[in-house]
PDB file of C-alpha atoms in Angstrom:
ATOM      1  CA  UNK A 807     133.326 117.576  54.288  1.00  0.00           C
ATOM      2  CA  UNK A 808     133.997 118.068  50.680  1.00  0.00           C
ATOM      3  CA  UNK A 809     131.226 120.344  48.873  1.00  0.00           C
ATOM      4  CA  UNK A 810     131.254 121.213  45.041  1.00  0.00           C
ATOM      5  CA  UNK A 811     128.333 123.779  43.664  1.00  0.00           C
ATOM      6  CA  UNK A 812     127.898 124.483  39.751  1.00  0.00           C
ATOM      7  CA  UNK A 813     126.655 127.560  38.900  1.00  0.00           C
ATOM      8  CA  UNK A 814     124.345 128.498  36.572  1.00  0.00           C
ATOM      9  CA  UNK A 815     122.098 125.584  37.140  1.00  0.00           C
ATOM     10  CA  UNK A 816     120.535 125.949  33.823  1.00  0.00           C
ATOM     11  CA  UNK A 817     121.867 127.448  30.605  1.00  0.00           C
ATOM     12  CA  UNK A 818     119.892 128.145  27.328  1.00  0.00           C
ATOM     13  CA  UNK A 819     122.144 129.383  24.646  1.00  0.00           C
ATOM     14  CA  UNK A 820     121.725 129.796  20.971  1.00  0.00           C
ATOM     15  CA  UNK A 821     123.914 127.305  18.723  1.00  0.00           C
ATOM     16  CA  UNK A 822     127.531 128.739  18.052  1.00  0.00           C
ATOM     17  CA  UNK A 823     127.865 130.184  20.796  1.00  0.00           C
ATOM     18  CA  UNK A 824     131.026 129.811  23.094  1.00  0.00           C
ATOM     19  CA  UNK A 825     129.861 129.377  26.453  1.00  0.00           C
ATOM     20  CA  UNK A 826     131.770 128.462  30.420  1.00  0.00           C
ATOM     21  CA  UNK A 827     130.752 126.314  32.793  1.00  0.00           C
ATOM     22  CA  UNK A 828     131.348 126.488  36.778  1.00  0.00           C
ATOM     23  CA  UNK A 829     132.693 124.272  39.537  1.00  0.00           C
ATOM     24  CA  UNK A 830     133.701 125.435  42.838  1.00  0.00           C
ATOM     25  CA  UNK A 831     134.497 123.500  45.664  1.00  0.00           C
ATOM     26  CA  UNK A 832     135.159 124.053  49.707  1.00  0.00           C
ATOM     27  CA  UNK A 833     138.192 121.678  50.213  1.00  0.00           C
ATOM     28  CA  UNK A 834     141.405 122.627  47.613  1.00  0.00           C
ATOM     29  CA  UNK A 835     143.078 119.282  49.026  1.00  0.00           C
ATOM     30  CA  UNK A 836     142.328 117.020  46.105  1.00  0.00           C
ATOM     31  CA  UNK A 837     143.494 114.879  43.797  1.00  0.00           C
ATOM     32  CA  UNK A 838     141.984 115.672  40.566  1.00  0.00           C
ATOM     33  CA  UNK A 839     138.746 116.818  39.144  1.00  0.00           C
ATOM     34  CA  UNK A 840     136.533 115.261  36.205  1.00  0.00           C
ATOM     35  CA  UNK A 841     133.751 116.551  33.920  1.00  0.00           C
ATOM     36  CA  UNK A 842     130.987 114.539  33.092  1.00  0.00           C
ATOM     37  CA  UNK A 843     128.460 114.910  30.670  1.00  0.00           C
ATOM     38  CA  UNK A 844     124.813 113.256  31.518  1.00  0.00           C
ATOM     39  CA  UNK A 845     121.954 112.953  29.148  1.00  0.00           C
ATOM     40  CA  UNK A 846     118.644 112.079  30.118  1.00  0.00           C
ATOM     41  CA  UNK A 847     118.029 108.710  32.196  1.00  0.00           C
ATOM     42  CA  UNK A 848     121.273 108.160  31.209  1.00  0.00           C
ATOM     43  CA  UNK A 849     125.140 106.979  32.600  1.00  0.00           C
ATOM     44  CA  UNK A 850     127.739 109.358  32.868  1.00  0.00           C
ATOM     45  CA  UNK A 851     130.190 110.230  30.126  1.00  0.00           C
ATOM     46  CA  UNK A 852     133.647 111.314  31.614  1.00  0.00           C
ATOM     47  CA  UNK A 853     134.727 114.475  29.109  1.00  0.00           C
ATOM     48  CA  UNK A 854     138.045 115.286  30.941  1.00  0.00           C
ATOM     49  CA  UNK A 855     140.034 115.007  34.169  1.00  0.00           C
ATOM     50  CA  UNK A 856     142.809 117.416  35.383  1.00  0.00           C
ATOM     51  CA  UNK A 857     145.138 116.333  37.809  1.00  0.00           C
ATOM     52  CA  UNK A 858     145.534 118.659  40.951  1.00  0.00           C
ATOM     53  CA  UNK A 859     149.123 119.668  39.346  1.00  0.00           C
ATOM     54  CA  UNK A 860     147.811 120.901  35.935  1.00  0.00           C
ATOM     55  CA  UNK A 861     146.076 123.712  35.520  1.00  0.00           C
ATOM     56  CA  UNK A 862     144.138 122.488  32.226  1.00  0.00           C
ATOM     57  CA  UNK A 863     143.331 119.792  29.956  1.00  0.00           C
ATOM     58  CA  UNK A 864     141.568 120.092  26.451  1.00  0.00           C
ATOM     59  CA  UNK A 865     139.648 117.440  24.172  1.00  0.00           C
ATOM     60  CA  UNK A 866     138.257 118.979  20.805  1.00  0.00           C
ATOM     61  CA  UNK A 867     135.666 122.349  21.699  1.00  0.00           C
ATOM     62  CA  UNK A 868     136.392 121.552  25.315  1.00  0.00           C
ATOM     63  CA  UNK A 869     138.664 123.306  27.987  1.00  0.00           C
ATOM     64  CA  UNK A 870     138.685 122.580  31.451  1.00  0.00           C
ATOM     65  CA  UNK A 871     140.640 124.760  33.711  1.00  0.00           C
ATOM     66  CA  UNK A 872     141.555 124.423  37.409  1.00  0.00           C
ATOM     67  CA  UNK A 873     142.610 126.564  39.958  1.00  0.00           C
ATOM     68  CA  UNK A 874     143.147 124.618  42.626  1.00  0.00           C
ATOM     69  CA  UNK A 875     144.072 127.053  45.494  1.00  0.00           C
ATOM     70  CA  UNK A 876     140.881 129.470  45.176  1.00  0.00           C
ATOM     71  CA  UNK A 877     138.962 126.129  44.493  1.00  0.00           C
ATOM     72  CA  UNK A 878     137.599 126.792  41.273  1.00  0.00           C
ATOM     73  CA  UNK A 879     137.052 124.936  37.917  1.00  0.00           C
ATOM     74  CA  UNK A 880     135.471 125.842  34.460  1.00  0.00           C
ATOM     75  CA  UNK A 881     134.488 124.541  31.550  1.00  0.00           C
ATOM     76  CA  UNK A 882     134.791 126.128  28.214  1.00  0.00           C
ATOM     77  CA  UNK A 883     133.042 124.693  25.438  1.00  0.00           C
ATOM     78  CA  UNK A 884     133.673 126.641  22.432  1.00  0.00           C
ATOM     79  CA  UNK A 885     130.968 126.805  19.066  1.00  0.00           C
ATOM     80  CA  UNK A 886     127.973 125.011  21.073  1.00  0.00           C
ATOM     81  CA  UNK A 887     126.187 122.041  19.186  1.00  0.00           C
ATOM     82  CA  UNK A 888     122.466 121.305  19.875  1.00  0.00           C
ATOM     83  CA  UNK A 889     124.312 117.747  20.593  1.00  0.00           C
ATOM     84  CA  UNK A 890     126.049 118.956  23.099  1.00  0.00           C
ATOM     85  CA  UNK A 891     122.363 119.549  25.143  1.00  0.00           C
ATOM     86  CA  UNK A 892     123.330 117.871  28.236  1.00  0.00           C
ATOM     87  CA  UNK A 893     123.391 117.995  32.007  1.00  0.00           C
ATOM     88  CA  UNK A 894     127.057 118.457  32.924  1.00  0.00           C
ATOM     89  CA  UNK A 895     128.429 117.358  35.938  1.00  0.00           C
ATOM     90  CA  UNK A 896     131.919 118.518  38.149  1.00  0.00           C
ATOM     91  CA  UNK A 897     133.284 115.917  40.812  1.00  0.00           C
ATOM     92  CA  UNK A 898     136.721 116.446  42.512  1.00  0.00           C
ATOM     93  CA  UNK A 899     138.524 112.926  43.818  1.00  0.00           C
ATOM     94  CA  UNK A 900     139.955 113.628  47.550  1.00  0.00           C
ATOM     95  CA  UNK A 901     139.489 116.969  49.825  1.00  0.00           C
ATOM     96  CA  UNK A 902     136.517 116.195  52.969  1.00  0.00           C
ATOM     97  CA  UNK A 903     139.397 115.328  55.556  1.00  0.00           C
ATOM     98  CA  UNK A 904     140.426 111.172  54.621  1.00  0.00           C
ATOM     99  CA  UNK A 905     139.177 110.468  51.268  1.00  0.00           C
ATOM    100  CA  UNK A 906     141.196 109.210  48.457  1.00  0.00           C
ATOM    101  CA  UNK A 907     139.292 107.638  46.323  1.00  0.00           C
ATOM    102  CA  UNK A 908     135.341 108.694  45.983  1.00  0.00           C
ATOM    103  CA  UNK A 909     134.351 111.973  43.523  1.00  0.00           C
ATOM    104  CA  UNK A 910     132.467 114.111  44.834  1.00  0.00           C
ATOM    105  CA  UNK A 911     129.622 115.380  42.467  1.00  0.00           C
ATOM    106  CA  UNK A 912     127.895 118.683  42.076  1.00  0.00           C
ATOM    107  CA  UNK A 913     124.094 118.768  41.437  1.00  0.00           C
ATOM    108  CA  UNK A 914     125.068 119.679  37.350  1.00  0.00           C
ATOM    109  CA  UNK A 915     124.139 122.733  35.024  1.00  0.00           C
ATOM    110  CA  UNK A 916     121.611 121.951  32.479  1.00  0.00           C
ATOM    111  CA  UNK A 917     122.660 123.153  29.112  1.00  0.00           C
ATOM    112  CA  UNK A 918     120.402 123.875  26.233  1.00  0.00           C
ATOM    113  CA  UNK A 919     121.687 124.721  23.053  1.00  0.00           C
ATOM    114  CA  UNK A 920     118.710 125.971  20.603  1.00  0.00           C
ATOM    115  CA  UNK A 921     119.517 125.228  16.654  1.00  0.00           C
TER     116      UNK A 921
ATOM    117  CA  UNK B 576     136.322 101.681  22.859  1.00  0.00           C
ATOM    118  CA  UNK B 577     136.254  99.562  26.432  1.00  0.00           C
ATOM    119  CA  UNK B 578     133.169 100.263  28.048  1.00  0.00           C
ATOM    120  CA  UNK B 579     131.859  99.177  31.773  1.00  0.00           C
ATOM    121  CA  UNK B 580     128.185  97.639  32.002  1.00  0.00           C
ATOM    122  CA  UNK B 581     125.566  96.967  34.148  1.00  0.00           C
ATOM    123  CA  UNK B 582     122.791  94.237  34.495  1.00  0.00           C
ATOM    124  CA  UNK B 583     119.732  94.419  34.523  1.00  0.00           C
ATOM    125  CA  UNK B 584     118.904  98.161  33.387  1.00  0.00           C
ATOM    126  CA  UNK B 585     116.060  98.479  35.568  1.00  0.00           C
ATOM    127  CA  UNK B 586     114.926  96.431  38.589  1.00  0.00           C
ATOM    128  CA  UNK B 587     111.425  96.131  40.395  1.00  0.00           C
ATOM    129  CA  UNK B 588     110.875  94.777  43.652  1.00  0.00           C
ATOM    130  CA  UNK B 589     109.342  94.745  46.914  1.00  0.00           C
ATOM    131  CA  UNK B 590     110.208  96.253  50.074  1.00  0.00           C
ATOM    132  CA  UNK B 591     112.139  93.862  52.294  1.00  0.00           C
ATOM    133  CA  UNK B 592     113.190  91.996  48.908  1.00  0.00           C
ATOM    134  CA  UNK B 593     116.985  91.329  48.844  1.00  0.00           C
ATOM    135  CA  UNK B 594     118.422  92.584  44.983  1.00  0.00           C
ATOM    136  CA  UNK B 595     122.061  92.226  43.533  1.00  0.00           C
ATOM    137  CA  UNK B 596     123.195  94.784  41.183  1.00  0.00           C
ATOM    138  CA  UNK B 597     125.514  93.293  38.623  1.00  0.00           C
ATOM    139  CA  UNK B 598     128.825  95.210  36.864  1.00  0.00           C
ATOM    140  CA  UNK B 599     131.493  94.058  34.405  1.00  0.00           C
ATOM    141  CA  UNK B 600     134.080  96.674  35.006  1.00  0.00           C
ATOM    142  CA  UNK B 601     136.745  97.504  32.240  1.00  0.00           C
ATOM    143  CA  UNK B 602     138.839  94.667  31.803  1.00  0.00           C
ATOM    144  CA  UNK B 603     142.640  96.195  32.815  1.00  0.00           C
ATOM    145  CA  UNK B 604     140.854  98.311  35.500  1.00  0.00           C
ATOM    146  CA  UNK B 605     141.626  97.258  39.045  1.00  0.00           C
ATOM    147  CA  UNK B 606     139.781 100.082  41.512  1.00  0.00           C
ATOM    148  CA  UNK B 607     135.714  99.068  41.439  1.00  0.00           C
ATOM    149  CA  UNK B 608     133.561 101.553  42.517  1.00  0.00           C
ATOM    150  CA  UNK B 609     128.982 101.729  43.218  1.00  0.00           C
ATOM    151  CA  UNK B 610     127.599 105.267  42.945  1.00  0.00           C
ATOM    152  CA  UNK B 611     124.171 106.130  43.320  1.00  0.00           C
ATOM    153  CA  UNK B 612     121.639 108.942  42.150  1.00  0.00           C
ATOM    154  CA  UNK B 613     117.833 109.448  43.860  1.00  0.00           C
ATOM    155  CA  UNK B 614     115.717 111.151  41.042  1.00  0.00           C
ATOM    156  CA  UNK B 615     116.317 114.950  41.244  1.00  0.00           C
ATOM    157  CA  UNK B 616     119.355 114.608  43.158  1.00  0.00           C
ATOM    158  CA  UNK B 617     123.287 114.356  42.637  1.00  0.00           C
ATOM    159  CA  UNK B 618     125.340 111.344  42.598  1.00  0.00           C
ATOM    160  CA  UNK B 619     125.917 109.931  45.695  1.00  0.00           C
ATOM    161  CA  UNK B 620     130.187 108.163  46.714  1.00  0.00           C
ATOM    162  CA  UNK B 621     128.563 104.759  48.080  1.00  0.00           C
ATOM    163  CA  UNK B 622     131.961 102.316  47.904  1.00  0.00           C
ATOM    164  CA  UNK B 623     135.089 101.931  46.753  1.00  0.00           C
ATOM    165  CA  UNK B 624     136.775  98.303  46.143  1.00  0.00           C
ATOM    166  CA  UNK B 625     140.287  97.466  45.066  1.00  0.00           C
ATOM    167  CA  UNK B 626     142.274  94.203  45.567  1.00  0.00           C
ATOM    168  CA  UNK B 627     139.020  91.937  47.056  1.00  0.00           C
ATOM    169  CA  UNK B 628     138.450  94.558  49.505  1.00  0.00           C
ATOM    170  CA  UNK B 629     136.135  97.511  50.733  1.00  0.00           C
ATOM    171  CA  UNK B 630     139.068 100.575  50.643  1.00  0.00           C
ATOM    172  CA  UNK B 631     136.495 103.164  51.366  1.00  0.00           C
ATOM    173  CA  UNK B 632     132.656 103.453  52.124  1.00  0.00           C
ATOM    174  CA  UNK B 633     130.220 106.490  52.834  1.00  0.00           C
ATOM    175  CA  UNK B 634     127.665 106.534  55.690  1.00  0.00           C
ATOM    176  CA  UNK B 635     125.073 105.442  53.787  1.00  0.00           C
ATOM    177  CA  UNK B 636     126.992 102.099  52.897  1.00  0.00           C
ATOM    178  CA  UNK B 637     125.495 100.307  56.177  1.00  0.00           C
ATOM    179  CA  UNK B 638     125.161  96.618  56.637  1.00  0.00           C
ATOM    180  CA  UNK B 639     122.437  96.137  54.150  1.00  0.00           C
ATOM    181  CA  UNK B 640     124.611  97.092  51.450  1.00  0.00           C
ATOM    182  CA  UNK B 641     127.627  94.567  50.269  1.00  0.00           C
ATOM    183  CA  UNK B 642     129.884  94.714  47.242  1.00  0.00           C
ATOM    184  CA  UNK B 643     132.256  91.345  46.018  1.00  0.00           C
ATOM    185  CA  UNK B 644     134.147  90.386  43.395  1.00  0.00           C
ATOM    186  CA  UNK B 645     132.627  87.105  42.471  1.00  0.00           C
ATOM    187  CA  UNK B 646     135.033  86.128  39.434  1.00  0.00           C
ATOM    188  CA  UNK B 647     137.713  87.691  37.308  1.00  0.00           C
ATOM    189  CA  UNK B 648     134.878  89.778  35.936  1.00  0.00           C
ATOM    190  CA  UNK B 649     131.801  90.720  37.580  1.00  0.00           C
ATOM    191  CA  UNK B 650     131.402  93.469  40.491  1.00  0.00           C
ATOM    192  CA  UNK B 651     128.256  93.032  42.679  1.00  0.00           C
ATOM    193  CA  UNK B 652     126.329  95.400  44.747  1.00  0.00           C
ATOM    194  CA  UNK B 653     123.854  93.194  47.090  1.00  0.00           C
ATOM    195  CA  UNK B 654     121.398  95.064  48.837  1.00  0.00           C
ATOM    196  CA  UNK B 655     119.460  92.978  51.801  1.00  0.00           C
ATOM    197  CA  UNK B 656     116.486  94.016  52.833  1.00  0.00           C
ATOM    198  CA  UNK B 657     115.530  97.001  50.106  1.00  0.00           C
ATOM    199  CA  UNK B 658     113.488 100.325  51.544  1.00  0.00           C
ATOM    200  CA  UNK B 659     111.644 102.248  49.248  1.00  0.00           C
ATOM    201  CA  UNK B 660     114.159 105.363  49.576  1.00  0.00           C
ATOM    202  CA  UNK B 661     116.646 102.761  48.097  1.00  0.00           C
ATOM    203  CA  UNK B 662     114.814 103.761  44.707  1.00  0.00           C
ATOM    204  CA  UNK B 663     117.556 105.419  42.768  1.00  0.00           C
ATOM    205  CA  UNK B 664     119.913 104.901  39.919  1.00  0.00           C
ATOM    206  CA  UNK B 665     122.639 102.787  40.533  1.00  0.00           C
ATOM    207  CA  UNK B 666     125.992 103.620  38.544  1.00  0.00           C
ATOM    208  CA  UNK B 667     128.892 101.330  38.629  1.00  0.00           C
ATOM    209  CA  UNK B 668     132.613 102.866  38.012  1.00  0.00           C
ATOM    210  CA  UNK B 669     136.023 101.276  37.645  1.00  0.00           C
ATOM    211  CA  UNK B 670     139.323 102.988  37.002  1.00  0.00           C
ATOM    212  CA  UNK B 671     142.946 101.820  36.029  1.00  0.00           C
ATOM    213  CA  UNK B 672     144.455 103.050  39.268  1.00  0.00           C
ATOM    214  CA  UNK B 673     143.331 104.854  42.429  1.00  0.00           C
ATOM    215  CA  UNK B 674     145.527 106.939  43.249  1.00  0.00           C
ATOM    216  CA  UNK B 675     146.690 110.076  41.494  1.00  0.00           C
ATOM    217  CA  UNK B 676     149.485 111.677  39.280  1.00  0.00           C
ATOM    218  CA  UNK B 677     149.444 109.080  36.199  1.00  0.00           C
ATOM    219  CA  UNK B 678     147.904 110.082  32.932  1.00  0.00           C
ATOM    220  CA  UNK B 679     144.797 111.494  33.006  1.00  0.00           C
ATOM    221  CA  UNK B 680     142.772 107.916  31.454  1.00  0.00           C
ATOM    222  CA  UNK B 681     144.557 106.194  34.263  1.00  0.00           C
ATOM    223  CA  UNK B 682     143.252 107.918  37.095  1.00  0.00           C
ATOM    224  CA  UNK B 683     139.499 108.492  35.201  1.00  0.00           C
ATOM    225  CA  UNK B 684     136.706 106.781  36.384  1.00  0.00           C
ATOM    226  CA  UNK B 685     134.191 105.465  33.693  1.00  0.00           C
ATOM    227  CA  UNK B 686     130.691 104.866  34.513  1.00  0.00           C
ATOM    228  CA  UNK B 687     128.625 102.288  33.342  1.00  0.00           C
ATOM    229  CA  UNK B 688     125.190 103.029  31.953  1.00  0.00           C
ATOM    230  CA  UNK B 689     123.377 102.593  35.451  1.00  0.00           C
ATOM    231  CA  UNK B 690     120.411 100.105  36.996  1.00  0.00           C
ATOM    232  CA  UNK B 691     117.324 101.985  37.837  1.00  0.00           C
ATOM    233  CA  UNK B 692     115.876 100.567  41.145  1.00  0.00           C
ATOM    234  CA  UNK B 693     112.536 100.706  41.639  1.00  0.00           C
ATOM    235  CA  UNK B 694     111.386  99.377  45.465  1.00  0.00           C
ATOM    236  CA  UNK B 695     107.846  99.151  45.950  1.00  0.00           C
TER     237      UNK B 695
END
């Protein structure tokens, strides 16, 4: 069965500063990963996916690396907003023995960013 | 920008009550998929749907739960006879493909803004 922790699962940071996010996950047989952002009572925004082939994938102040074999994903977020104060969520696709199409979710890391 | 929604955004009823969840996927998007979140907890794989059929379902996607496809547009999520640990968010998905290897927006799934369930 396919398990994915996030670590820290809070973060309070002061605004500006560059900051990483952390996925891990039991089962390196997947197909990709995604990061989601999730505000309040809210859906979920998808930031980025990497395919289980690339090793990283960028959109504006985010990176998201993988490292598939140790089972490990992060996400860099470089010159924090207080906009981007947000629960943010890691989900692989695949891994668990037989699944190909659900994402698996962690349980998020809370970010504060204080102006 | 293309967006998947959900009907209605929050739902009362009472326990035994039968409820359909309504979704209007993106339009190009063929893979359909119901997620759901209990307050406090993480998102929860329910079922996956692609070409008028269930392709893959958790264990708590039992026989009160069904999904269809009633038109070229709408994604459905019945549940039968509701329990009051049914209360949860209820996130639809859909994605341009299912399987993996394509550009990154093909594989993504994009969530709609969710129904809140609230069984009584």
């Amino acid at each position: 069965k396919q398990e994915v922790t996030q670590i820290p699962a809070a973060l309070s940071v002061p605004e500006g500063e560059n900051l990483v996010l952390n996925c891990s996950f039991t089962d390196s047989a997947i197909y990709n990963l995604q990061w989601f952002r999730q505000d309040p009572g809210k859906g979920l925004t998808s930031l980025l996916l990497i395919q289980s082939s690339q090793r990283e994938q960028t959109s504006g102040r985010l990176n998201a690396s993988l490292d598939k074999s140790s089972g490990r994903s992060t996400l860099y977020i470089a010159a924090s907003q207080p906009g981007d104060s947000a629960t943010y969520l890691c989900a692989v696709r695949g891994g668990g023995g037989g699944s190909n199409y659900k994402l698996t979710f962690g349980k998020g890391t809370l970010l504060t960013v204080n102006p | 920008e293309p967006e998947v929604t959900q009907t209605p955004s929050h739902q009362v009823t009472q326990m035994g009550q039968e409820v359909i969840l309504r979704c209007v996927p993106i339009s190009n998007h063929l893979y359909f998929y119901w997620y759901r979140q209990i307050l406090g907890q993480k998102v929860e794989f329910l079922v996956s749907f692609y070409n008028n059929e269930i392709s893959e379902k958790s264990e708590i996607f039992d026989d009160q739960f069904s999904v269809e496809r009633p038109d070229g547009s709408n994604f459905t999520l019945k549940i039968r006879s509701t329990k009051l640990e049914d209360s949860a968010m209820y996130f639809c998905a859909s994605s341009e493909r299912g399987t993996s290897g394509g550009p990154p927006s093909t594989d993504t799934q994009y969530f709609g803004p969710g129904t809140r369930l609230t069984v009584l």
